[in-house]
């Protein structure tokens, strides 16, 4: 029987893989047979995850990369190609969640968020798409957020640039999907609800009244558990997604429904 989620022989690049959802994604692709390249700025953190993956008998490479810098992205992609020879799957996961309203945000905070969350997808695409086209194969998965489609007046969730940047992720997902479908490159997005990570652990998860409010509003009455984003990521990253492109799946226990 064909294994729909067999990544043997596939090379997967995950940005923002030094912690949280990106590190878990890299672990999950490796567990399903992929060779994985983990990109982020913090070398030691990357190496810890890489060592864990290689100890499990899989191939993994730590590549220091600042997704806000074109030179850094260009060099990182070249390093992955030199090491693994190709890139089949690109998971654009690196992101920051800057709080603040249009009144309180500085222009520097605005630019940094847009650079990290959106311009990064343009940069990785610029250097990965040409070789995916050459190989007539590619799967790109962009990590957006429920905040791409939802806003909230709760003070912890007033994040205007985060809303703008994650909505832009959906826009670039659709545009790229339409352009590259004929090259057998699919481009899809996931929208996590609330998951514990460096981004949320010390802020949202330690705020009891916020967590009570979240659980009351969320149909599943809880945040996402570790690993619950991996299924949609693996699906969009797999050969099984060959006729699925430009789509957005929220992974939020139904939060965006209500
Ligand atoms: N956790 C949630 O509840 C939630 C909900 C919705 C969406 N998301 C999205 O999920 C993605 C992962 O977030 P997370 O929750 O796992 O948070 P996290 O643990 O803070 O991870 C963020 C990752 O992005 C990397 N990163 C940030 N800026 C970067 C840069 N300039 N260049 C390269 N890498 C950079 C960080 O690595 P370095 O610092 O080492 O560079 C880190 O590996 C983000 O796009 C986030 O918006 C998360």
PDB file of C-alpha atoms and ligand atoms in Angstrom:
ATOM      1  CA  UNK A   1       0.000   0.000   0.000  1.00  0.00           C
ATOM      2  CA  UNK A   2       1.308   3.457  -0.873  1.00  0.00           C
ATOM      3  CA  UNK A   3       2.303   5.512   2.168  1.00  0.00           C
ATOM      4  CA  UNK A   4       0.812   8.942   1.495  1.00  0.00           C
ATOM      5  CA  UNK A   5       3.175  10.615   3.944  1.00  0.00           C
ATOM      6  CA  UNK A   6       6.441   8.952   3.017  1.00  0.00           C
ATOM      7  CA  UNK A   7       9.102  11.647   2.661  1.00  0.00           C
ATOM      8  CA  UNK A   8      11.993   9.291   1.858  1.00  0.00           C
ATOM      9  CA  UNK A   9      14.301  11.000  -0.636  1.00  0.00           C
ATOM     10  CA  UNK A  10      12.690  14.398  -0.026  1.00  0.00           C
ATOM     11  CA  UNK A  11      14.575  17.435   1.218  1.00  0.00           C
ATOM     12  CA  UNK A  12      12.613  19.768   3.482  1.00  0.00           C
ATOM     13  CA  UNK A  13      13.673  23.271   4.537  1.00  0.00           C
ATOM     14  CA  UNK A  14      12.027  24.730   7.632  1.00  0.00           C
ATOM     15  CA  UNK A  15      12.629  28.365   8.571  1.00  0.00           C
ATOM     16  CA  UNK A  16      12.348  29.358  12.218  1.00  0.00           C
ATOM     17  CA  UNK A  17      13.274  25.814  13.217  1.00  0.00           C
ATOM     18  CA  UNK A  18      15.297  26.676  16.334  1.00  0.00           C
ATOM     19  CA  UNK A  19      12.244  26.507  18.604  1.00  0.00           C
ATOM     20  CA  UNK A  20       8.510  25.968  18.868  1.00  0.00           C
ATOM     21  CA  UNK A  21       6.350  24.966  15.931  1.00  0.00           C
ATOM     22  CA  UNK A  22       9.227  25.058  13.422  1.00  0.00           C
ATOM     23  CA  UNK A  23      11.451  22.727  15.467  1.00  0.00           C
ATOM     24  CA  UNK A  24       8.508  20.356  15.878  1.00  0.00           C
ATOM     25  CA  UNK A  25       7.811  20.498  12.136  1.00  0.00           C
ATOM     26  CA  UNK A  26      11.436  19.595  11.341  1.00  0.00           C
ATOM     27  CA  UNK A  27      11.245  16.662  13.775  1.00  0.00           C
ATOM     28  CA  UNK A  28       7.984  15.476  12.192  1.00  0.00           C
ATOM     29  CA  UNK A  29       9.234  15.626   8.574  1.00  0.00           C
ATOM     30  CA  UNK A  30      12.400  13.752   9.616  1.00  0.00           C
ATOM     31  CA  UNK A  31      10.359  11.097  11.426  1.00  0.00           C
ATOM     32  CA  UNK A  32       8.518  10.585   8.133  1.00  0.00           C
ATOM     33  CA  UNK A  33      11.750   9.990   6.232  1.00  0.00           C
ATOM     34  CA  UNK A  34      12.789  13.452   5.007  1.00  0.00           C
ATOM     35  CA  UNK A  35      16.235  14.994   5.062  1.00  0.00           C
ATOM     36  CA  UNK A  36      15.711  18.314   6.829  1.00  0.00           C
ATOM     37  CA  UNK A  37      17.497  21.669   6.810  1.00  0.00           C
ATOM     38  CA  UNK A  38      16.739  23.837   9.811  1.00  0.00           C
ATOM     39  CA  UNK A  39      17.139  27.602   9.368  1.00  0.00           C
ATOM     40  CA  UNK A  40      17.130  30.304  12.070  1.00  0.00           C
ATOM     41  CA  UNK A  41      19.478  32.817  13.684  1.00  0.00           C
ATOM     42  CA  UNK A  42      20.375  30.976  16.920  1.00  0.00           C
ATOM     43  CA  UNK A  43      23.024  28.393  16.044  1.00  0.00           C
ATOM     44  CA  UNK A  44      23.107  26.571  19.388  1.00  0.00           C
ATOM     45  CA  UNK A  45      19.361  26.085  19.474  1.00  0.00           C
ATOM     46  CA  UNK A  46      19.403  24.809  15.884  1.00  0.00           C
ATOM     47  CA  UNK A  47      22.195  22.385  16.697  1.00  0.00           C
ATOM     48  CA  UNK A  48      20.301  21.003  19.693  1.00  0.00           C
ATOM     49  CA  UNK A  49      17.329  20.129  17.467  1.00  0.00           C
ATOM     50  CA  UNK A  50      19.597  18.801  14.704  1.00  0.00           C
ATOM     51  CA  UNK A  51      21.433  16.541  17.167  1.00  0.00           C
ATOM     52  CA  UNK A  52      18.134  15.169  18.398  1.00  0.00           C
ATOM     53  CA  UNK A  53      17.014  14.426  14.828  1.00  0.00           C
ATOM     54  CA  UNK A  54      20.291  12.831  13.760  1.00  0.00           C
ATOM     55  CA  UNK A  55      20.362  10.734  16.963  1.00  0.00           C
ATOM     56  CA  UNK A  56      17.080   9.289  15.689  1.00  0.00           C
ATOM     57  CA  UNK A  57      18.884   8.144  12.529  1.00  0.00           C
ATOM     58  CA  UNK A  58      17.767  10.930  10.188  1.00  0.00           C
ATOM     59  CA  UNK A  59      19.685  13.499   8.142  1.00  0.00           C
ATOM     60  CA  UNK A  60      19.522  17.082   9.395  1.00  0.00           C
ATOM     61  CA  UNK A  61      21.503  20.254   8.772  1.00  0.00           C
ATOM     62  CA  UNK A  62      21.602  23.443  10.866  1.00  0.00           C
ATOM     63  CA  UNK A  63      21.916  26.581   8.752  1.00  0.00           C
ATOM     64  CA  UNK A  64      22.227  29.972  10.413  1.00  0.00           C
ATOM     65  CA  UNK A  65      19.966  32.357   8.547  1.00  0.00           C
ATOM     66  CA  UNK A  66      18.305  35.688   9.173  1.00  0.00           C
ATOM     67  CA  UNK A  67      15.198  35.616   6.990  1.00  0.00           C
ATOM     68  CA  UNK A  68      15.157  39.433   6.962  1.00  0.00           C
ATOM     69  CA  UNK A  69      18.441  39.574   5.058  1.00  0.00           C
ATOM     70  CA  UNK A  70      18.545  38.773   1.351  1.00  0.00           C
ATOM     71  CA  UNK A  71      22.257  37.897   1.511  1.00  0.00           C
ATOM     72  CA  UNK A  72      21.652  35.555   4.424  1.00  0.00           C
ATOM     73  CA  UNK A  73      18.706  33.803   2.741  1.00  0.00           C
ATOM     74  CA  UNK A  74      20.612  33.477  -0.540  1.00  0.00           C
ATOM     75  CA  UNK A  75      23.629  31.960   1.257  1.00  0.00           C
ATOM     76  CA  UNK A  76      21.454  29.627   3.347  1.00  0.00           C
ATOM     77  CA  UNK A  77      19.615  28.236   0.331  1.00  0.00           C
ATOM     78  CA  UNK A  78      22.936  27.783  -1.492  1.00  0.00           C
ATOM     79  CA  UNK A  79      24.282  25.904   1.558  1.00  0.00           C
ATOM     80  CA  UNK A  80      21.267  23.578   1.629  1.00  0.00           C
ATOM     81  CA  UNK A  81      21.563  22.916  -2.115  1.00  0.00           C
ATOM     82  CA  UNK A  82      25.307  22.230  -1.807  1.00  0.00           C
ATOM     83  CA  UNK A  83      24.647  19.783   1.039  1.00  0.00           C
ATOM     84  CA  UNK A  84      21.481  17.981  -0.072  1.00  0.00           C
ATOM     85  CA  UNK A  85      21.438  18.710  -3.828  1.00  0.00           C
ATOM     86  CA  UNK A  86      17.819  19.913  -4.030  1.00  0.00           C
ATOM     87  CA  UNK A  87      14.899  21.332  -2.073  1.00  0.00           C
ATOM     88  CA  UNK A  88      11.504  19.628  -2.420  1.00  0.00           C
ATOM     89  CA  UNK A  89       9.586  21.240   0.423  1.00  0.00           C
ATOM     90  CA  UNK A  90       9.865  24.717   1.913  1.00  0.00           C
ATOM     91  CA  UNK A  91       8.101  25.523   5.167  1.00  0.00           C
ATOM     92  CA  UNK A  92       8.084  29.294   5.746  1.00  0.00           C
ATOM     93  CA  UNK A  93       7.543  29.281   9.481  1.00  0.00           C
ATOM     94  CA  UNK A  94       9.843  31.998  10.896  1.00  0.00           C
ATOM     95  CA  UNK A  95       7.796  34.719  12.506  1.00  0.00           C
ATOM     96  CA  UNK A  96       7.430  37.228  15.307  1.00  0.00           C
ATOM     97  CA  UNK A  97       4.263  38.434  17.034  1.00  0.00           C
ATOM     98  CA  UNK A  98       4.717  42.116  17.756  1.00  0.00           C
ATOM     99  CA  UNK A  99       1.984  43.600  19.938  1.00  0.00           C
ATOM    100  CA  UNK A 100       0.593  47.106  19.559  1.00  0.00           C
ATOM    101  CA  UNK A 101      -1.874  49.241  17.651  1.00  0.00           C
ATOM    102  CA  UNK A 102      -1.266  51.601  14.750  1.00  0.00           C
ATOM    103  CA  UNK A 103      -1.046  54.320  17.394  1.00  0.00           C
ATOM    104  CA  UNK A 104       1.564  52.653  19.563  1.00  0.00           C
ATOM    105  CA  UNK A 105       3.716  50.708  17.087  1.00  0.00           C
ATOM    106  CA  UNK A 106       6.918  52.323  15.918  1.00  0.00           C
ATOM    107  CA  UNK A 107       7.738  52.291  12.221  1.00  0.00           C
ATOM    108  CA  UNK A 108      10.766  50.123  13.073  1.00  0.00           C
ATOM    109  CA  UNK A 109       8.505  47.537  14.746  1.00  0.00           C
ATOM    110  CA  UNK A 110       6.178  47.620  11.744  1.00  0.00           C
ATOM    111  CA  UNK A 111       9.016  47.084   9.280  1.00  0.00           C
ATOM    112  CA  UNK A 112      10.657  44.322  11.335  1.00  0.00           C
ATOM    113  CA  UNK A 113       7.394  42.388  11.555  1.00  0.00           C
ATOM    114  CA  UNK A 114       6.616  42.759   7.871  1.00  0.00           C
ATOM    115  CA  UNK A 115      10.196  41.783   6.982  1.00  0.00           C
ATOM    116  CA  UNK A 116      10.193  38.715   9.233  1.00  0.00           C
ATOM    117  CA  UNK A 117       6.684  37.463   8.505  1.00  0.00           C
ATOM    118  CA  UNK A 118       6.155  38.401   4.832  1.00  0.00           C
ATOM    119  CA  UNK A 119       9.235  39.683   3.007  1.00  0.00           C
ATOM    120  CA  UNK A 120      10.953  36.472   4.153  1.00  0.00           C
ATOM    121  CA  UNK A 121       8.537  34.435   2.028  1.00  0.00           C
ATOM    122  CA  UNK A 122       9.373  36.561  -0.991  1.00  0.00           C
ATOM    123  CA  UNK A 123      13.114  36.050  -0.317  1.00  0.00           C
ATOM    124  CA  UNK A 124      13.036  32.282   0.221  1.00  0.00           C
ATOM    125  CA  UNK A 125      10.788  31.900  -2.824  1.00  0.00           C
ATOM    126  CA  UNK A 126      13.150  33.970  -4.948  1.00  0.00           C
ATOM    127  CA  UNK A 127      15.995  31.487  -4.332  1.00  0.00           C
ATOM    128  CA  UNK A 128      14.070  28.209  -3.965  1.00  0.00           C
ATOM    129  CA  UNK A 129      11.474  28.434  -6.743  1.00  0.00           C
ATOM    130  CA  UNK A 130      13.928  28.371  -9.704  1.00  0.00           C
ATOM    131  CA  UNK A 131      15.338  24.977  -8.686  1.00  0.00           C
ATOM    132  CA  UNK A 132      11.851  23.631  -7.836  1.00  0.00           C
ATOM    133  CA  UNK A 133      10.798  24.646 -11.352  1.00  0.00           C
ATOM    134  CA  UNK A 134      13.825  22.900 -12.799  1.00  0.00           C
ATOM    135  CA  UNK A 135      12.912  19.710 -10.897  1.00  0.00           C
ATOM    136  CA  UNK A 136       9.211  20.162 -11.744  1.00  0.00           C
ATOM    137  CA  UNK A 137       8.398  19.498  -8.084  1.00  0.00           C
ATOM    138  CA  UNK A 138       7.784  21.673  -5.062  1.00  0.00           C
ATOM    139  CA  UNK A 139       5.655  22.018  -1.971  1.00  0.00           C
ATOM    140  CA  UNK A 140       5.607  25.334  -0.141  1.00  0.00           C
ATOM    141  CA  UNK A 141       3.810  25.665   3.169  1.00  0.00           C
ATOM    142  CA  UNK A 142       3.444  29.083   4.749  1.00  0.00           C
ATOM    143  CA  UNK A 143       2.699  29.419   8.444  1.00  0.00           C
ATOM    144  CA  UNK A 144       0.159  32.215   8.819  1.00  0.00           C
ATOM    145  CA  UNK A 145      -2.155  32.480  11.858  1.00  0.00           C
ATOM    146  CA  UNK A 146      -5.831  32.703  12.741  1.00  0.00           C
ATOM    147  CA  UNK A 147      -4.911  36.368  13.206  1.00  0.00           C
ATOM    148  CA  UNK A 148      -4.761  36.584   9.400  1.00  0.00           C
ATOM    149  CA  UNK A 149      -8.558  36.430   9.411  1.00  0.00           C
ATOM    150  CA  UNK A 150      -9.478  37.403  12.984  1.00  0.00           C
ATOM    151  CA  UNK A 151      -8.893  40.498  15.033  1.00  0.00           C
ATOM    152  CA  UNK A 152      -9.594  40.923  18.720  1.00  0.00           C
ATOM    153  CA  UNK A 153      -9.944  43.851  21.083  1.00  0.00           C
ATOM    154  CA  UNK A 154      -8.493  41.904  24.056  1.00  0.00           C
ATOM    155  CA  UNK A 155      -5.376  43.916  24.974  1.00  0.00           C
ATOM    156  CA  UNK A 156      -3.091  40.879  24.555  1.00  0.00           C
ATOM    157  CA  UNK A 157      -4.360  40.437  20.997  1.00  0.00           C
ATOM    158  CA  UNK A 158      -4.120  44.010  19.743  1.00  0.00           C
ATOM    159  CA  UNK A 159      -1.408  43.259  17.210  1.00  0.00           C
ATOM    160  CA  UNK A 160      -2.134  45.333  14.131  1.00  0.00           C
ATOM    161  CA  UNK A 161       1.085  44.597  12.287  1.00  0.00           C
ATOM    162  CA  UNK A 162       0.731  40.888  13.094  1.00  0.00           C
ATOM    163  CA  UNK A 163      -2.799  40.950  11.600  1.00  0.00           C
ATOM    164  CA  UNK A 164      -1.498  42.770   8.523  1.00  0.00           C
ATOM    165  CA  UNK A 165       1.521  40.539   8.031  1.00  0.00           C
ATOM    166  CA  UNK A 166      -0.353  37.264   8.432  1.00  0.00           C
ATOM    167  CA  UNK A 167      -3.122  38.428   6.066  1.00  0.00           C
ATOM    168  CA  UNK A 168      -0.358  39.229   3.576  1.00  0.00           C
ATOM    169  CA  UNK A 169       0.912  35.658   3.970  1.00  0.00           C
ATOM    170  CA  UNK A 170      -2.453  34.457   2.648  1.00  0.00           C
ATOM    171  CA  UNK A 171      -2.180  36.899  -0.267  1.00  0.00           C
ATOM    172  CA  UNK A 172       1.268  35.745  -1.349  1.00  0.00           C
ATOM    173  CA  UNK A 173       0.184  32.111  -0.862  1.00  0.00           C
ATOM    174  CA  UNK A 174      -2.637  32.567  -3.394  1.00  0.00           C
ATOM    175  CA  UNK A 175      -0.526  34.532  -5.860  1.00  0.00           C
ATOM    176  CA  UNK A 176       2.326  32.020  -5.848  1.00  0.00           C
ATOM    177  CA  UNK A 177      -0.108  29.093  -5.985  1.00  0.00           C
ATOM    178  CA  UNK A 178      -1.696  30.428  -9.168  1.00  0.00           C
ATOM    179  CA  UNK A 179       1.649  31.127 -10.833  1.00  0.00           C
ATOM    180  CA  UNK A 180       3.413  27.853 -10.124  1.00  0.00           C
ATOM    181  CA  UNK A 181       0.687  25.178 -10.304  1.00  0.00           C
ATOM    182  CA  UNK A 182       1.805  24.228 -13.821  1.00  0.00           C
ATOM    183  CA  UNK A 183       5.300  23.604 -12.482  1.00  0.00           C
ATOM    184  CA  UNK A 184       3.943  21.031 -10.023  1.00  0.00           C
ATOM    185  CA  UNK A 185       4.673  23.455  -7.199  1.00  0.00           C
ATOM    186  CA  UNK A 186       1.850  23.821  -4.703  1.00  0.00           C
ATOM    187  CA  UNK A 187       1.657  26.666  -2.192  1.00  0.00           C
ATOM    188  CA  UNK A 188      -0.623  26.451   0.827  1.00  0.00           C
ATOM    189  CA  UNK A 189      -0.918  27.996   4.275  1.00  0.00           C
ATOM    190  CA  UNK A 190      -1.782  26.907   7.789  1.00  0.00           C
ATOM    191  CA  UNK A 191      -3.273  29.129  10.457  1.00  0.00           C
ATOM    192  CA  UNK A 192      -2.440  27.993  13.984  1.00  0.00           C
ATOM    193  CA  UNK A 193      -4.689  29.155  16.790  1.00  0.00           C
ATOM    194  CA  UNK A 194      -2.939  29.207  20.159  1.00  0.00           C
ATOM    195  CA  UNK A 195       0.039  26.896  20.756  1.00  0.00           C
ATOM    196  CA  UNK A 196       2.615  27.033  23.534  1.00  0.00           C
ATOM    197  CA  UNK A 197       6.023  28.180  22.268  1.00  0.00           C
ATOM    198  CA  UNK A 198       8.665  30.786  23.050  1.00  0.00           C
ATOM    199  CA  UNK A 199       6.307  33.296  21.408  1.00  0.00           C
ATOM    200  CA  UNK A 200       3.428  32.580  23.770  1.00  0.00           C
ATOM    201  CA  UNK A 201       4.730  30.716  26.849  1.00  0.00           C
ATOM    202  CA  UNK A 202       5.820  33.693  28.928  1.00  0.00           C
ATOM    203  CA  UNK A 203       3.052  35.995  27.808  1.00  0.00           C
ATOM    204  CA  UNK A 204      -0.302  34.461  26.890  1.00  0.00           C
ATOM    205  CA  UNK A 205       0.094  31.097  28.669  1.00  0.00           C
ATOM    206  CA  UNK A 206       1.033  32.738  32.000  1.00  0.00           C
ATOM    207  CA  UNK A 207      -1.952  35.081  31.844  1.00  0.00           C
ATOM    208  CA  UNK A 208      -4.750  33.163  33.573  1.00  0.00           C
ATOM    209  CA  UNK A 209      -7.562  35.514  32.641  1.00  0.00           C
ATOM    210  CA  UNK A 210      -6.475  35.428  28.995  1.00  0.00           C
ATOM    211  CA  UNK A 211      -6.312  31.632  28.988  1.00  0.00           C
ATOM    212  CA  UNK A 212      -9.759  31.418  30.587  1.00  0.00           C
ATOM    213  CA  UNK A 213     -11.131  33.734  27.910  1.00  0.00           C
ATOM    214  CA  UNK A 214      -9.426  31.739  25.132  1.00  0.00           C
ATOM    215  CA  UNK A 215     -10.732  28.415  26.419  1.00  0.00           C
ATOM    216  CA  UNK A 216     -14.233  29.844  26.809  1.00  0.00           C
ATOM    217  CA  UNK A 217     -14.252  31.119  23.206  1.00  0.00           C
ATOM    218  CA  UNK A 218     -12.548  28.115  21.593  1.00  0.00           C
ATOM    219  CA  UNK A 219     -14.962  25.302  20.652  1.00  0.00           C
ATOM    220  CA  UNK A 220     -12.313  22.742  21.700  1.00  0.00           C
ATOM    221  CA  UNK A 221     -12.013  24.611  25.046  1.00  0.00           C
ATOM    222  CA  UNK A 222      -8.211  24.374  25.005  1.00  0.00           C
ATOM    223  CA  UNK A 223      -5.101  25.557  23.191  1.00  0.00           C
ATOM    224  CA  UNK A 224      -3.379  23.355  20.622  1.00  0.00           C
ATOM    225  CA  UNK A 225      -1.265  20.526  22.007  1.00  0.00           C
ATOM    226  CA  UNK A 226       2.294  19.820  20.900  1.00  0.00           C
ATOM    227  CA  UNK A 227       2.320  18.118  17.505  1.00  0.00           C
ATOM    228  CA  UNK A 228      -1.222  19.097  16.509  1.00  0.00           C
ATOM    229  CA  UNK A 229       0.025  21.368  13.715  1.00  0.00           C
ATOM    230  CA  UNK A 230       2.138  18.621  12.172  1.00  0.00           C
ATOM    231  CA  UNK A 231      -0.645  16.750  10.345  1.00  0.00           C
ATOM    232  CA  UNK A 232      -1.670  19.722   8.157  1.00  0.00           C
ATOM    233  CA  UNK A 233       1.987  20.668   7.599  1.00  0.00           C
ATOM    234  CA  UNK A 234       2.849  17.131   6.484  1.00  0.00           C
ATOM    235  CA  UNK A 235      -0.194  16.963   4.219  1.00  0.00           C
ATOM    236  CA  UNK A 236       0.558  20.263   2.451  1.00  0.00           C
ATOM    237  CA  UNK A 237       4.229  19.231   2.260  1.00  0.00           C
ATOM    238  CA  UNK A 238       3.516  15.820   0.784  1.00  0.00           C
ATOM    239  CA  UNK A 239       3.007  14.378  -2.684  1.00  0.00           C
ATOM    240  CA  UNK A 240      -0.622  13.930  -1.615  1.00  0.00           C
ATOM    241  CA  UNK A 241      -1.111  17.698  -1.952  1.00  0.00           C
ATOM    242  CA  UNK A 242      -0.455  17.531  -5.718  1.00  0.00           C
ATOM    243  CA  UNK A 243      -3.902  18.959  -6.621  1.00  0.00           C
ATOM    244  CA  UNK A 244      -4.376  21.166  -3.551  1.00  0.00           C
ATOM    245  CA  UNK A 245      -3.011  24.670  -3.894  1.00  0.00           C
ATOM    246  CA  UNK A 246      -3.683  28.185  -2.648  1.00  0.00           C
ATOM    247  CA  UNK A 247      -5.535  26.828   0.380  1.00  0.00           C
ATOM    248  CA  UNK A 248      -5.588  27.889   4.005  1.00  0.00           C
ATOM    249  CA  UNK A 249      -6.382  25.534   6.886  1.00  0.00           C
ATOM    250  CA  UNK A 250      -6.874  26.916  10.373  1.00  0.00           C
ATOM    251  CA  UNK A 251      -5.594  24.603  13.088  1.00  0.00           C
ATOM    252  CA  UNK A 252      -7.320  26.164  16.031  1.00  0.00           C
ATOM    253  CA  UNK A 253      -9.830  23.838  17.671  1.00  0.00           C
ATOM    254  CA  UNK A 254     -12.561  25.729  15.830  1.00  0.00           C
ATOM    255  CA  UNK A 255     -11.586  29.150  17.250  1.00  0.00           C
ATOM    256  CA  UNK A 256     -12.137  30.954  13.949  1.00  0.00           C
ATOM    257  CA  UNK A 257     -15.626  29.461  13.567  1.00  0.00           C
ATOM    258  CA  UNK A 258     -17.281  31.352  16.361  1.00  0.00           C
TER     259      UNK A 258
HETATM  260  N1  LIG B   1       2.456  29.750  18.923  1.00  0.00           N
HETATM  261  C1  LIG B   1       1.302  30.192  18.474  1.00  0.00           C
HETATM  262  O1  LIG B   1       0.298  30.228  19.204  1.00  0.00           O
HETATM  263  C2  LIG B   1       1.157  30.649  17.032  1.00  0.00           C
HETATM  264  C3  LIG B   1      -0.123  30.962  16.561  1.00  0.00           C
HETATM  265  C4  LIG B   1      -0.282  31.373  15.256  1.00  0.00           C
HETATM  266  C5  LIG B   1       0.815  31.434  14.413  1.00  0.00           C
HETATM  267  N2  LIG B   1       2.051  31.135  14.890  1.00  0.00           N
HETATM  268  C6  LIG B   1       3.177  31.250  13.955  1.00  0.00           C
HETATM  269  O2  LIG B   1       3.980  30.103  14.028  1.00  0.00           O
HETATM  270  C7  LIG B   1       5.312  30.426  13.635  1.00  0.00           C
HETATM  271  C8  LIG B   1       6.277  29.840  14.659  1.00  0.00           C
HETATM  272  O3  LIG B   1       6.095  30.502  15.896  1.00  0.00           O
HETATM  273  P1  LIG B   1       6.271  29.771  17.307  1.00  0.00           P
HETATM  274  O4  LIG B   1       4.986  29.884  18.026  1.00  0.00           O
HETATM  275  O5  LIG B   1       6.879  28.449  17.140  1.00  0.00           O
HETATM  276  O6  LIG B   1       7.255  30.809  18.030  1.00  0.00           O
HETATM  277  P2  LIG B   1       8.798  30.729  18.403  1.00  0.00           P
HETATM  278  O7  LIG B   1       9.082  29.555  19.266  1.00  0.00           O
HETATM  279  O8  LIG B   1       9.101  32.095  18.917  1.00  0.00           O
HETATM  280  O9  LIG B   1       9.518  30.485  17.007  1.00  0.00           O
HETATM  281  C9  LIG B   1       9.785  31.502  16.080  1.00  0.00           C
HETATM  282  C10 LIG B   1      10.928  31.043  15.207  1.00  0.00           C
HETATM  283  O10 LIG B   1      11.166  32.051  14.203  1.00  0.00           O
HETATM  284  C11 LIG B   1      12.547  32.282  14.152  1.00  0.00           C
HETATM  285  N3  LIG B   1      12.822  33.635  13.686  1.00  0.00           N
HETATM  286  C12 LIG B   1      12.340  34.813  14.143  1.00  0.00           C
HETATM  287  N4  LIG B   1      12.891  35.826  13.483  1.00  0.00           N
HETATM  288  C13 LIG B   1      13.749  35.282  12.571  1.00  0.00           C
HETATM  289  C14 LIG B   1      14.629  35.816  11.608  1.00  0.00           C
HETATM  290  N5  LIG B   1      14.761  37.140  11.414  1.00  0.00           N
HETATM  291  N6  LIG B   1      15.351  34.974  10.850  1.00  0.00           N
HETATM  292  C15 LIG B   1      15.250  33.629  11.032  1.00  0.00           C
HETATM  293  N7  LIG B   1      14.428  33.062  11.924  1.00  0.00           N
HETATM  294  C16 LIG B   1      13.705  33.891  12.687  1.00  0.00           C
HETATM  295  C17 LIG B   1      13.060  32.037  15.559  1.00  0.00           C
HETATM  296  O11 LIG B   1      14.436  31.649  15.541  1.00  0.00           O
HETATM  297  P3  LIG B   1      15.692  32.552  15.922  1.00  0.00           P
HETATM  298  O12 LIG B   1      15.281  33.482  17.018  1.00  0.00           O
HETATM  299  O13 LIG B   1      16.709  31.526  16.353  1.00  0.00           O
HETATM  300  O14 LIG B   1      16.088  33.239  14.651  1.00  0.00           O
HETATM  301  C18 LIG B   1      12.217  30.840  15.977  1.00  0.00           C
HETATM  302  O15 LIG B   1      12.823  29.642  15.546  1.00  0.00           O
HETATM  303  C19 LIG B   1       5.363  31.958  13.521  1.00  0.00           C
HETATM  304  O16 LIG B   1       5.251  32.327  12.159  1.00  0.00           O
HETATM  305  C20 LIG B   1       4.120  32.391  14.281  1.00  0.00           C
HETATM  306  O17 LIG B   1       3.621  33.638  13.836  1.00  0.00           O
HETATM  307  C21 LIG B   1       2.256  30.733  16.178  1.00  0.00           C
END
